[in-house]
Amino acid sequence: MAIDLDLYFKRIGYQGSRELNSQTLINIHRQQSLTIPLDMLDHHLGVPLSLEPEFIFNKILRHKRGGGCSQLNEILALALIALGFKVERLMARVFYDLEEDQAPILSHKMLRVTFNDETWICDCGFYCGLIEPIPFVLDTQFDHCNRSFILTEHKEHGIMFKAKIEDKWIEMYTFNLISYIPEDYKAVFSYNCINPERPFYDHAIVTMNTIDGKKVLYDRTFDKKSGKKTTVINIRTCEQYHEILREEFNIEIPEHPNFFPDPMLMLKR
């Protein structure tokens, strides 16, 4: 299904070029990363989980929501394909924040984009991840928006994507170059949303990049990092919660005006 590019560009506030070049790719990726959050609320709102294109269009573009990594990177993929970029959908094994007794499993969607003999890695759906895409080149540090990233060879799982956090290289995820179709991500999406072992099952989580930091809404706590400054707000009311969704994350849930996540109740499920 084709995406409405005008509607997509309006949602991300993009008014730039549509030419097939690296600057167009960088600008579109940056705009989506900074305007559409990782929004894992559907499970808690009772909204059916879906990766159908029309559902994603309605949710993210028309109803002003965010989405999971499979939804965010799919809408980016469809926009880039409509512009003429070649897009391959990849699957990643997440290492970030992994417990010692846990094995890294295929649980994250990301993209490889090719045009004019250039290849780039794109990902608008990972915590502590990219704001701008990076060239698909190994062992070279790439810096943007006060962040540093590198791709290195991994002896077991292909390629490792690392991010520098507080001057230390942290393993984010590995991937190989096997290409997947959109339907392949249904099990991954369900696993991330409704598996009791995943944090999104028990907690209402919304995150979004900023040029110099990160914003995280974790149940009733809002954490905003800007450079070396951190602001933490303990949310007291439902009205305050919805105001933060609108003002800080650019999303709205008018169909659920009384939604106010109670972590104690969610943990009892």
Short mmCIF file of C-alpha atoms in Angstrom, two decimals:
data_model
loop_
_atom_site.label_atom_id
_atom_site.label_comp_id
_atom_site.label_asym_id
_atom_site.label_seq_id
_atom_site.Cartn_x
_atom_site.Cartn_y
_atom_site.Cartn_z
CA MET A 1 0.00 0.00 0.00
CA ALA A 2 1.37 3.41 -0.99
CA ILE A 3 1.90 6.06 1.65
CA ASP A 4 0.49 9.58 1.40
CA LEU A 5 3.80 11.45 1.33
CA ASP A 6 2.18 14.85 1.83
CA LEU A 7 0.47 13.60 5.00
CA TYR A 8 3.68 11.95 6.22
CA PHE A 9 5.75 15.08 5.64
CA LYS A 10 3.13 17.18 7.43
CA ARG A 11 3.27 14.83 10.43
CA ILE A 12 7.05 15.10 10.73
CA GLY A 13 7.22 18.77 9.77
CA TYR A 14 9.37 18.19 6.70
CA GLN A 15 9.41 20.78 3.92
CA GLY A 16 12.69 19.90 2.23
CA SER A 17 13.83 18.29 -0.98
CA ARG A 18 12.45 15.03 -2.36
CA GLU A 19 15.53 14.35 -4.48
CA LEU A 20 17.21 10.94 -4.27
CA ASN A 21 20.36 11.81 -2.34
CA SER A 22 21.99 11.43 1.06
CA GLN A 23 20.91 14.84 2.36
CA THR A 24 17.26 14.05 1.69
CA LEU A 25 17.64 10.74 3.54
CA ILE A 26 19.39 12.40 6.48
CA ASN A 27 16.84 15.19 6.78
CA ILE A 28 13.79 12.91 6.63
CA HIS A 29 15.28 10.44 9.13
CA ARG A 30 16.15 13.28 11.51
CA GLN A 31 12.70 14.82 11.30
CA GLN A 32 10.92 11.56 12.03
CA SER A 33 13.26 10.73 14.92
CA LEU A 34 12.63 14.11 16.54
CA THR A 35 8.84 14.26 16.03
CA ILE A 36 7.39 10.73 16.28
CA PRO A 37 8.16 8.85 19.51
CA LEU A 38 8.57 5.22 20.36
CA ASP A 39 5.06 4.81 21.77
CA MET A 40 4.27 1.48 23.46
CA LEU A 41 0.84 2.34 24.86
CA ASP A 42 -1.49 0.27 22.64
CA HIS A 43 -1.33 -2.83 24.83
CA HIS A 44 -2.33 -0.76 27.88
CA LEU A 45 -5.05 1.13 26.01
CA GLY A 46 -6.71 -2.05 24.78
CA VAL A 47 -5.90 -1.18 21.16
CA PRO A 48 -5.42 -4.26 18.92
CA LEU A 49 -1.84 -4.83 17.84
CA SER A 50 -1.40 -4.46 14.09
CA LEU A 51 1.29 -3.94 11.48
CA GLU A 52 -1.11 -3.45 8.59
CA PRO A 53 -0.12 -0.35 6.59
CA GLU A 54 -3.55 1.27 6.81
CA PHE A 55 -3.57 0.79 10.59
CA ILE A 56 -0.12 2.37 10.86
CA PHE A 57 -1.14 5.30 8.64
CA ASN A 58 -4.27 5.94 10.71
CA LYS A 59 -2.47 5.62 14.02
CA ILE A 60 0.69 7.63 13.36
CA LEU A 61 -0.29 10.06 10.60
CA ARG A 62 -4.00 10.75 11.13
CA HIS A 63 -4.45 10.15 14.86
CA LYS A 64 -1.10 11.67 15.89
CA ARG A 65 0.39 8.73 17.76
CA GLY A 66 3.80 7.12 17.85
CA GLY A 67 4.51 3.42 17.44
CA GLY A 68 6.72 0.44 18.13
CA CYS A 69 9.96 -0.11 16.22
CA SER A 70 8.19 -2.26 13.62
CA GLN A 71 5.62 0.47 12.99
CA LEU A 72 8.03 3.41 13.06
CA ASN A 73 10.55 1.84 10.73
CA GLU A 74 7.85 0.53 8.42
CA ILE A 75 6.38 3.98 7.91
CA LEU A 76 9.89 5.30 7.26
CA ALA A 77 10.49 2.44 4.80
CA LEU A 78 7.28 3.15 2.89
CA ALA A 79 8.09 6.86 2.66
CA LEU A 80 11.60 6.18 1.37
CA ILE A 81 10.36 3.61 -1.15
CA ALA A 82 7.82 6.14 -2.44
CA LEU A 83 10.70 8.57 -3.03
CA GLY A 84 12.68 5.99 -5.00
CA PHE A 85 15.11 4.63 -2.40
CA LYS A 86 15.76 0.89 -2.26
CA VAL A 87 14.86 -0.34 1.22
CA GLU A 88 15.68 -3.69 2.81
CA ARG A 89 13.97 -4.57 6.09
CA LEU A 90 16.39 -6.25 8.52
CA MET A 91 16.09 -7.94 11.91
CA ALA A 92 18.38 -7.27 14.88
CA ARG A 93 19.36 -9.12 18.06
CA VAL A 94 19.21 -6.65 20.94
CA PHE A 95 22.16 -6.65 23.37
CA TYR A 96 21.41 -3.33 25.09
CA ASP A 97 20.29 -3.67 28.72
CA LEU A 98 20.37 -7.46 28.46
CA GLU A 99 20.44 -9.51 31.66
CA GLU A 100 23.42 -11.84 32.11
CA ASP A 101 21.26 -14.95 31.83
CA GLN A 102 19.41 -13.74 28.73
CA ALA A 103 20.30 -14.60 25.15
CA PRO A 104 20.06 -11.87 22.50
CA ILE A 105 17.12 -12.75 20.27
CA LEU A 106 15.78 -11.30 17.04
CA SER A 107 13.43 -8.66 18.40
CA HIS A 108 14.10 -5.38 16.59
CA LYS A 109 13.39 -4.03 13.12
CA MET A 110 15.81 -1.73 11.29
CA LEU A 111 16.53 -0.79 7.67
CA ARG A 112 19.27 -0.83 5.06
CA VAL A 113 18.77 1.85 2.40
CA THR A 114 20.56 1.96 -0.96
CA PHE A 115 20.70 4.62 -3.68
CA ASN A 116 23.28 5.88 -6.20
CA ASP A 117 25.82 3.22 -5.09
CA GLU A 118 25.52 4.38 -1.46
CA THR A 119 24.26 2.21 1.41
CA TRP A 120 23.04 3.55 4.75
CA ILE A 121 21.66 2.11 7.99
CA CYS A 122 18.39 3.66 9.18
CA ASP A 123 16.56 3.15 12.47
CA CYS A 124 13.93 5.47 13.94
CA GLY A 125 12.75 3.03 16.59
CA PHE A 126 15.52 2.23 19.05
CA TYR A 127 16.21 3.69 22.48
CA CYS A 128 19.61 5.44 22.55
CA GLY A 129 19.72 5.02 18.80
CA LEU A 130 20.16 7.05 15.66
CA ILE A 131 18.74 10.49 15.00
CA GLU A 132 20.33 10.54 11.57
CA PRO A 133 21.18 7.49 9.45
CA ILE A 134 24.80 6.38 9.18
CA PRO A 135 26.71 5.04 6.15
CA PHE A 136 27.03 1.26 6.05
CA VAL A 137 30.79 1.25 6.68
CA LEU A 138 32.55 -0.88 9.29
CA ASP A 139 35.09 0.30 11.87
CA THR A 140 34.44 4.00 11.30
CA GLN A 141 33.03 6.29 13.98
CA PHE A 142 30.13 8.49 12.93
CA ASP A 143 29.13 11.53 14.97
CA HIS A 144 25.92 13.54 14.89
CA CYS A 145 23.66 15.37 17.33
CA ASN A 146 26.10 14.92 20.23
CA ARG A 147 26.12 11.16 19.66
CA SER A 148 28.71 8.69 18.37
CA PHE A 149 28.11 5.35 16.64
CA ILE A 150 30.15 2.60 15.04
CA LEU A 151 29.53 -0.64 13.14
CA THR A 152 31.93 -3.53 13.77
CA GLU A 153 32.14 -7.16 12.74
CA HIS A 154 30.64 -9.66 15.19
CA LYS A 155 31.96 -13.23 15.07
CA GLU A 156 28.58 -14.87 15.72
CA HIS A 157 25.85 -12.54 14.50
CA GLY A 158 27.23 -10.55 11.59
CA ILE A 159 27.51 -6.86 12.44
CA MET A 160 27.42 -5.08 15.80
CA PHE A 161 25.93 -1.61 16.16
CA LYS A 162 27.44 0.31 19.10
CA ALA A 163 26.70 3.70 20.63
CA LYS A 164 28.99 5.75 22.85
CA ILE A 165 27.32 6.55 26.17
CA GLU A 166 29.25 8.58 28.74
CA ASP A 167 32.52 7.93 26.86
CA LYS A 168 31.99 4.17 26.80
CA TRP A 169 31.08 2.06 23.76
CA ILE A 170 27.89 0.12 24.48
CA GLU A 171 26.69 -2.82 22.40
CA MET A 172 23.21 -2.02 21.09
CA TYR A 173 22.35 -4.81 18.68
CA THR A 174 23.67 -7.13 15.97
CA PHE A 175 22.25 -7.74 12.53
CA ASN A 176 23.03 -9.51 9.27
CA LEU A 177 21.95 -8.74 5.73
CA ILE A 178 19.03 -11.16 5.46
CA SER A 179 16.07 -9.22 4.11
CA TYR A 180 12.57 -9.73 5.54
CA ILE A 181 9.05 -8.93 4.41
CA PRO A 182 6.67 -6.86 6.61
CA GLU A 183 4.68 -9.95 7.64
CA ASP A 184 7.79 -11.47 9.24
CA TYR A 185 7.67 -8.89 12.03
CA LYS A 186 4.25 -9.82 13.44
CA ALA A 187 5.64 -12.31 15.95
CA VAL A 188 8.42 -9.89 16.97
CA PHE A 189 5.93 -7.07 17.50
CA SER A 190 3.66 -9.26 19.63
CA TYR A 191 6.65 -10.52 21.62
CA ASN A 192 7.74 -6.98 22.46
CA CYS A 193 4.25 -5.85 23.46
CA ILE A 194 2.59 -8.73 25.31
CA ASN A 195 5.36 -10.99 26.57
CA PRO A 196 5.49 -10.68 30.40
CA GLU A 197 9.29 -10.77 30.23
CA ARG A 198 9.40 -7.55 28.22
CA PRO A 199 9.29 -4.14 30.01
CA PHE A 200 6.51 -2.91 27.70
CA TYR A 201 4.13 -5.52 29.13
CA ASP A 202 4.06 -4.15 32.68
CA HIS A 203 4.92 -0.51 31.99
CA ALA A 204 3.51 2.26 29.81
CA ILE A 205 6.60 3.58 28.01
CA VAL A 206 7.07 6.45 25.57
CA THR A 207 10.51 7.72 24.49
CA MET A 208 11.78 10.28 22.01
CA ASN A 209 15.14 11.66 20.95
CA THR A 210 16.06 15.31 21.19
CA ILE A 211 19.01 17.04 19.55
CA ASP A 212 20.97 17.04 22.80
CA GLY A 213 19.34 14.29 24.82
CA LYS A 214 16.37 12.05 25.41
CA LYS A 215 12.84 12.14 26.81
CA VAL A 216 11.33 9.13 28.58
CA LEU A 217 7.83 8.69 29.98
CA TYR A 218 7.81 5.60 32.19
CA ASP A 219 4.41 5.08 33.77
CA ARG A 220 3.97 8.18 35.95
CA THR A 221 7.57 9.42 35.76
CA PHE A 222 8.83 11.83 33.10
CA ASP A 223 12.61 11.99 32.64
CA LYS A 224 14.18 14.59 30.34
CA LYS A 225 17.92 14.68 29.64
CA SER A 226 19.36 17.73 27.91
CA GLY A 227 23.13 17.77 27.71
CA LYS A 228 24.34 17.25 31.27
CA LYS A 229 21.06 18.42 32.78
CA THR A 230 18.40 15.94 33.90
CA THR A 231 14.85 16.86 34.88
CA VAL A 232 12.58 14.32 36.57
CA ILE A 233 8.87 14.93 37.10
CA ASN A 234 6.64 12.65 39.16
CA ILE A 235 3.25 12.98 37.49
CA ARG A 236 0.40 13.54 39.94
CA THR A 237 -2.71 13.79 37.80
CA CYS A 238 -4.27 12.37 34.66
CA GLU A 239 -4.43 15.86 33.17
CA GLN A 240 -0.70 16.37 33.73
CA TYR A 241 0.04 13.01 32.10
CA HIS A 242 -1.89 13.87 28.93
CA GLU A 243 -0.33 17.33 28.81
CA ILE A 244 3.14 15.75 28.81
CA LEU A 245 2.10 13.41 25.99
CA ARG A 246 1.01 16.41 23.92
CA GLU A 247 3.70 18.92 24.76
CA GLU A 248 6.76 16.68 25.09
CA PHE A 249 6.01 13.76 22.76
CA ASN A 250 3.75 15.28 20.12
CA ILE A 251 1.07 12.59 20.54
CA GLU A 252 -2.55 12.54 21.65
CA ILE A 253 -4.98 9.88 22.90
CA PRO A 254 -8.35 11.69 22.99
CA GLU A 255 -10.20 8.35 22.79
CA HIS A 256 -8.73 7.48 26.21
CA PRO A 257 -9.04 10.71 28.25
CA ASN A 258 -8.92 8.86 31.58
CA PHE A 259 -5.84 6.78 30.86
CA PHE A 260 -3.38 7.26 33.69
CA PRO A 261 -1.04 4.25 34.07
CA ASP A 262 -0.92 2.74 37.52
CA PRO A 263 2.25 0.62 37.70
CA MET A 264 1.03 -1.30 40.74
CA LEU A 265 -2.11 -2.45 38.95
CA MET A 266 -0.22 -3.37 35.78
CA LEU A 267 2.30 -5.44 37.73
CA LYS A 268 -0.58 -7.53 39.16
CA ARG A 269 -1.78 -8.69 35.77
#
